[in-house]
Short mmCIF file of C-alpha atoms and ligand atoms in Angstrom, two decimals:
data_model
loop_
_atom_site.label_atom_id
_atom_site.label_comp_id
_atom_site.label_asym_id
_atom_site.label_seq_id
_atom_site.Cartn_x
_atom_site.Cartn_y
_atom_site.Cartn_z
CA MET A 32 43.32 -64.85 -79.81
CA THR A 33 46.35 -66.12 -81.71
CA PRO A 34 49.20 -66.89 -79.31
CA PHE A 35 52.41 -64.91 -79.81
CA LEU A 36 54.31 -68.18 -80.02
CA GLU A 37 53.02 -71.69 -80.68
CA ILE A 38 55.39 -74.57 -79.98
CA ARG A 39 54.39 -77.95 -81.36
CA GLY A 40 56.06 -81.33 -80.94
CA LEU A 41 59.38 -79.90 -79.89
CA TYR A 42 62.21 -82.41 -79.51
CA LYS A 43 65.84 -81.77 -78.68
CA ARG A 44 68.41 -84.49 -78.34
CA PHE A 45 72.01 -84.09 -77.18
CA GLY A 46 73.73 -87.36 -78.08
CA SER A 47 71.95 -89.95 -75.97
CA VAL A 48 70.13 -87.38 -73.82
CA GLN A 49 66.58 -86.54 -74.85
CA ALA A 50 66.38 -83.06 -73.33
CA LEU A 51 62.96 -82.25 -74.84
CA ALA A 52 60.55 -85.01 -75.84
CA GLY A 53 57.54 -83.56 -77.66
CA VAL A 54 56.65 -80.29 -75.95
CA ASP A 55 53.51 -78.38 -77.03
CA LEU A 56 53.15 -74.90 -75.60
CA ASP A 57 51.31 -71.65 -76.38
CA ILE A 58 52.67 -68.34 -75.18
CA HIS A 59 50.26 -65.40 -75.07
CA ASN A 60 50.74 -61.65 -75.15
CA GLY A 61 50.21 -59.95 -71.81
CA GLU A 62 50.65 -63.16 -69.84
CA VAL A 63 53.38 -64.25 -67.43
CA LEU A 64 53.98 -67.95 -67.92
CA GLY A 65 55.95 -69.69 -65.17
CA LEU A 66 58.23 -72.44 -66.46
CA LEU A 67 59.11 -74.89 -63.72
CA GLY A 68 60.80 -78.23 -63.32
CA ASP A 69 63.55 -79.97 -61.43
CA ASN A 70 67.19 -79.64 -62.52
CA GLY A 71 67.62 -81.32 -65.90
CA ALA A 72 63.90 -81.13 -66.73
CA GLY A 73 64.63 -79.22 -69.94
CA LYS A 74 63.77 -75.61 -69.03
CA SER A 75 67.00 -74.08 -70.29
CA THR A 76 66.95 -76.21 -73.42
CA LEU A 77 63.41 -75.04 -74.16
CA ILE A 78 64.22 -71.35 -73.81
CA LYS A 79 67.49 -71.72 -75.70
CA THR A 80 65.52 -73.24 -78.56
CA ILE A 81 63.09 -70.31 -78.53
CA SER A 82 65.93 -67.80 -78.35
CA GLY A 83 67.90 -69.25 -81.24
CA VAL A 84 70.77 -70.80 -79.28
CA HIS A 85 69.81 -74.43 -80.01
CA LYS A 86 68.34 -75.87 -83.18
CA PRO A 87 65.49 -78.28 -82.38
CA THR A 88 65.82 -81.93 -83.42
CA ALA A 89 62.15 -81.85 -84.48
CA GLY A 90 59.05 -79.73 -84.05
CA THR A 91 57.57 -76.49 -85.29
CA LEU A 92 57.47 -72.95 -83.98
CA ARG A 93 54.88 -70.43 -85.13
CA CYS A 94 55.36 -66.79 -84.23
CA GLU A 95 52.28 -64.57 -84.71
CA ALA A 96 50.73 -67.37 -86.79
CA ARG A 97 53.73 -67.65 -89.13
CA GLU A 98 55.99 -70.69 -89.12
CA VAL A 99 59.52 -69.63 -88.23
CA ALA A 100 62.97 -71.17 -87.95
CA ILE A 101 64.72 -69.40 -85.07
CA SER A 102 68.17 -70.23 -86.34
CA SER A 103 70.15 -67.67 -84.33
CA PRO A 104 69.79 -65.22 -81.45
CA SER A 105 69.57 -62.37 -83.94
CA VAL A 106 66.62 -64.04 -85.68
CA ALA A 107 64.98 -64.35 -82.25
CA ARG A 108 65.57 -60.65 -81.56
CA SER A 109 64.17 -59.67 -84.95
CA LEU A 110 60.97 -61.53 -83.99
CA GLY A 111 60.82 -59.55 -80.75
CA ILE A 112 62.13 -62.30 -78.47
CA GLU A 113 64.52 -61.02 -75.78
CA THR A 114 66.13 -63.40 -73.33
CA VAL A 115 67.62 -62.24 -70.05
CA PHE A 116 70.01 -65.04 -69.15
CA GLN A 117 70.94 -65.08 -65.51
CA ASP A 118 74.69 -64.58 -65.92
CA LEU A 119 75.07 -63.24 -69.42
CA ALA A 120 72.53 -60.45 -69.15
CA LEU A 121 75.00 -57.58 -69.51
CA ILE A 122 78.58 -56.82 -70.52
CA PRO A 123 80.30 -55.99 -67.21
CA ASN A 124 82.94 -53.51 -68.38
CA LEU A 125 80.53 -51.23 -70.23
CA ASP A 126 78.28 -48.60 -68.72
CA ALA A 127 74.50 -48.93 -68.56
CA ALA A 128 73.86 -46.82 -71.68
CA ALA A 129 76.27 -48.91 -73.75
CA ASN A 130 74.59 -52.06 -72.44
CA LEU A 131 71.19 -50.71 -73.46
CA PHE A 132 72.43 -50.41 -77.03
CA ILE A 133 74.62 -53.48 -77.45
CA GLY A 134 74.61 -54.49 -81.09
CA ARG A 135 72.28 -51.59 -81.91
CA GLU A 136 74.36 -48.48 -81.25
CA LEU A 137 72.85 -45.32 -82.61
CA SER A 138 74.52 -44.58 -85.88
CA TYR A 139 76.21 -41.31 -86.75
CA GLY A 140 78.65 -42.76 -89.27
CA PRO A 141 82.30 -43.15 -88.20
CA PHE A 142 82.40 -42.49 -84.48
CA LYS A 143 84.98 -39.72 -84.17
CA GLY A 144 85.18 -36.58 -82.10
CA LEU A 145 81.97 -34.62 -81.90
CA LEU A 146 79.87 -37.34 -83.57
CA ARG A 147 80.91 -39.76 -80.90
CA VAL A 148 80.03 -37.30 -78.15
CA MET A 149 76.60 -36.73 -79.74
CA ARG A 150 75.98 -40.43 -80.03
CA ASP A 151 76.93 -41.08 -76.41
CA LYS A 152 74.73 -38.20 -75.26
CA ALA A 153 71.76 -39.53 -77.28
CA MET A 154 72.19 -43.03 -75.83
CA GLU A 155 72.44 -41.62 -72.32
CA ASP A 156 69.26 -39.53 -72.77
CA ASP A 157 67.48 -42.57 -74.11
CA LEU A 158 68.57 -44.64 -71.11
CA ARG A 159 67.53 -41.89 -68.68
CA ARG A 160 64.01 -41.75 -70.18
CA CYS A 161 63.75 -45.51 -70.07
CA LEU A 162 64.84 -45.72 -66.40
CA GLU A 163 62.49 -42.91 -65.37
CA ARG A 164 59.56 -44.60 -67.02
CA LEU A 165 60.27 -47.84 -65.17
CA ASP A 166 61.24 -46.12 -61.92
CA ILE A 167 64.64 -47.84 -61.92
CA HIS A 168 67.45 -46.23 -59.93
CA ILE A 169 71.13 -46.88 -60.65
CA PRO A 170 74.24 -45.35 -59.05
CA SER A 171 75.43 -43.62 -62.23
CA LEU A 172 74.68 -43.66 -65.93
CA ARG A 173 78.38 -43.73 -66.75
CA MET A 174 79.57 -46.37 -64.29
CA HIS A 175 80.50 -49.82 -65.61
CA VAL A 176 77.69 -52.20 -64.76
CA ASP A 177 80.01 -54.58 -62.89
CA GLY A 178 79.75 -51.99 -60.09
CA PHE A 179 75.97 -52.46 -60.00
CA SER A 180 74.07 -54.77 -57.69
CA GLY A 181 72.47 -57.91 -59.13
CA GLY A 182 69.05 -56.25 -59.04
CA GLN A 183 70.28 -53.17 -60.85
CA ARG A 184 71.83 -55.33 -63.58
CA GLN A 185 68.63 -57.33 -63.91
CA ALA A 186 66.62 -54.10 -64.11
CA ILE A 187 68.85 -52.76 -66.91
CA ALA A 188 68.41 -56.02 -68.80
CA ILE A 189 64.62 -55.72 -68.45
CA ALA A 190 64.78 -52.05 -69.47
CA ARG A 191 66.65 -53.12 -72.59
CA ALA A 192 63.88 -55.56 -73.49
CA ILE A 193 61.28 -52.81 -73.12
CA ARG A 194 63.43 -50.24 -74.95
CA TRP A 195 63.63 -52.49 -78.01
CA LYS A 196 59.91 -53.27 -77.91
CA ALA A 197 60.26 -56.93 -77.16
CA LYS A 198 57.10 -58.97 -77.63
CA LEU A 199 58.33 -61.92 -75.59
CA VAL A 200 60.74 -61.55 -72.68
CA ILE A 201 62.29 -64.66 -71.18
CA LEU A 202 63.65 -64.31 -67.65
CA ASP A 203 65.82 -67.19 -66.41
CA GLU A 204 65.99 -67.21 -62.58
CA PRO A 205 65.86 -63.42 -62.43
CA THR A 206 65.68 -63.09 -58.64
CA ALA A 207 68.08 -65.89 -57.69
CA ALA A 208 70.95 -63.68 -56.53
CA LEU A 209 68.99 -60.65 -55.33
CA SER A 210 68.19 -58.98 -52.03
CA VAL A 211 64.54 -58.97 -50.98
CA PRO A 212 63.78 -55.36 -52.08
CA GLU A 213 65.47 -56.06 -55.42
CA GLN A 214 63.42 -59.24 -55.84
CA ARG A 215 60.28 -57.16 -55.32
CA LYS A 216 61.40 -54.70 -57.96
CA VAL A 217 62.00 -57.46 -60.51
CA LEU A 218 58.57 -58.95 -59.75
CA SER A 219 56.91 -55.58 -60.27
CA LEU A 220 58.85 -55.00 -63.51
CA THR A 221 57.70 -58.42 -64.66
CA ARG A 222 54.05 -57.50 -64.07
CA GLN A 223 54.69 -54.21 -65.85
CA LEU A 224 55.97 -56.06 -68.91
CA ALA A 225 52.76 -58.12 -68.99
CA SER A 226 50.57 -55.04 -68.49
CA GLU A 227 52.19 -53.54 -71.61
CA GLY A 228 51.03 -56.57 -73.58
CA ILE A 229 54.38 -58.33 -73.58
CA ALA A 230 54.48 -62.11 -73.16
CA VAL A 231 56.81 -63.22 -70.37
CA ILE A 232 58.32 -66.64 -69.66
CA TYR A 233 59.52 -66.70 -66.08
CA ILE A 234 61.82 -69.50 -64.94
CA THR A 235 62.39 -69.90 -61.23
CA HIS A 236 62.74 -72.35 -58.38
CA ASN A 237 61.04 -69.90 -56.03
CA ILE A 238 57.45 -71.08 -55.58
CA LEU A 239 56.41 -67.88 -53.81
CA ASP A 240 57.61 -65.85 -56.82
CA VAL A 241 55.64 -68.18 -59.06
CA LEU A 242 52.46 -67.64 -57.08
CA ALA A 243 53.06 -63.88 -56.92
CA VAL A 244 53.90 -63.13 -60.51
CA THR A 245 52.61 -65.76 -62.96
CA ASP A 246 49.22 -66.18 -64.63
CA ARG A 247 49.85 -69.72 -65.79
CA ILE A 248 52.34 -72.44 -64.94
CA VAL A 249 53.89 -75.14 -67.07
CA ILE A 250 55.87 -77.86 -65.35
CA LEU A 251 58.44 -79.86 -67.27
CA HIS A 252 59.51 -83.30 -66.16
CA ARG A 253 62.22 -85.19 -68.02
CA GLY A 254 61.72 -83.21 -71.20
CA ARG A 255 57.92 -83.54 -71.24
CA LYS A 256 55.15 -81.23 -70.19
CA ALA A 257 53.93 -82.76 -66.94
CA ALA A 258 51.29 -80.15 -66.12
CA GLU A 259 49.76 -76.90 -67.26
CA LEU A 260 47.89 -74.95 -64.60
CA ARG A 261 46.23 -71.63 -63.90
CA THR A 262 48.15 -70.02 -61.06
CA LYS A 263 45.03 -68.87 -59.24
CA ASP A 264 43.70 -72.45 -59.09
CA THR A 265 47.00 -73.87 -57.82
CA THR A 266 48.60 -74.42 -54.44
CA GLU A 267 52.23 -74.41 -53.41
CA HIS A 268 51.92 -78.06 -52.39
CA GLN A 269 50.51 -79.08 -55.77
CA ILE A 270 53.32 -77.31 -57.63
CA VAL A 271 56.02 -78.91 -55.50
CA SER A 272 54.66 -82.42 -55.95
CA LEU A 273 54.35 -81.97 -59.72
CA ILE A 274 57.93 -80.72 -59.92
CA MET A 275 59.14 -83.71 -57.93
CA GLY A 276 57.10 -86.39 -59.57
CA GLY A 277 55.74 -85.11 -62.84
CA ALA A 278 52.22 -86.22 -63.76
CA ARG A 279 53.13 -89.71 -64.89
CA LYS A 280 50.60 -92.45 -64.44
CA PRO A 281 51.97 -95.27 -62.26
CA ASN A 282 52.67 -97.67 -65.15
CA GLU A 283 53.82 -95.11 -67.70
CA GLU A 284 57.48 -95.57 -66.89
CA LEU A 285 57.28 -99.29 -67.70
CA LYS A 286 56.29 -98.47 -71.26
CA GLY A 287 59.32 -96.15 -71.50
N1 ADP B 348 74.60 -78.54 -74.42
C1 ADP B 348 74.24 -79.72 -73.88
N2 ADP B 348 74.87 -80.87 -74.21
C2 ADP B 348 74.50 -82.05 -73.69
N3 ADP B 348 73.49 -82.22 -72.83
C3 ADP B 348 72.81 -81.13 -72.46
C4 ADP B 348 73.14 -79.81 -72.96
N4 ADP B 348 72.27 -78.93 -72.43
C5 ADP B 348 71.46 -79.62 -71.63
N5 ADP B 348 71.77 -80.95 -71.65
C6 ADP B 348 71.06 -82.02 -70.93
O1 ADP B 348 69.68 -81.90 -71.26
C7 ADP B 348 68.87 -82.15 -70.11
C8 ADP B 348 68.02 -80.92 -69.83
O2 ADP B 348 68.87 -79.89 -69.36
P1 ADP B 348 68.40 -78.39 -69.10
O3 ADP B 348 67.58 -77.95 -70.25
O4 ADP B 348 69.61 -77.59 -68.78
O5 ADP B 348 67.48 -78.55 -67.82
P2 ADP B 348 67.02 -77.47 -66.74
O6 ADP B 348 67.31 -76.11 -67.29
O7 ADP B 348 65.55 -77.73 -66.56
O8 ADP B 348 67.78 -77.75 -65.50
C9 ADP B 348 69.83 -82.50 -68.98
O9 ADP B 348 69.93 -83.90 -68.93
C10 ADP B 348 71.13 -81.87 -69.42
O10 ADP B 348 72.23 -82.54 -68.88
MG1 MG B 349 68.54 -74.56 -66.51
#
């Protein structure tokens, strides 16, 4: 089966820092891929390249077998790539419905009077359907999302990805700031994304989440792919030691 996204020879340099040094990676529909690595390993740089925030120094990206240049976040979105960044997932002083439609508000021409009311009602109905389908509960459809818990915000961000028929959803540390029940909800939403055929890249430092939710694991070490593993054949201990040490052979470092 053709991967949704094929990454080949990806390099990204920031001045003297080689953040990515030749990463090859396939991302498949219906699969949760765990992306792991110590701080500075290149995880954020990799997903920012896929989501159109950074331009790669070298390398190719193929999306559904077509070579693409993901030159901006809107190009990424048009390819079906939705990224849920940990902090920037939602606009705090808008309600959940407005957040669901950011940049894609339903159009009824100039938003005045009755038209505006109709538009807001349509967006709210849409959100309600979406939340029901995913079994997500929020305090109020009209409350600004800065009054929501971290888990509720994360759930709205995931709902948005599903609402807009994302084909790849990237979750960066989605459970980091959440209570235990909220973490469980995000894990189950993640599996639901995969069961709908969506590809998911899941970044986390939580090894138990990795074992619970991913199908495959890629570990980055100093901008390189240190290991690629099937989750079911992997142990917690193995993951931790690969994150700490990478998979370098003893004399590799001497060669630079
Ligand atoms: N915008 C940037 N400018 C300069 N250096 C950066 C920038 N973003 C990341 N880096 C550097 O690139 C390397 C990889 O960082 P990053 O991708 O954030 O790693 P991770 O997300 O795995 O912690 C680090 O050395 C980091 O300092
Ligand atoms: Mg990071």
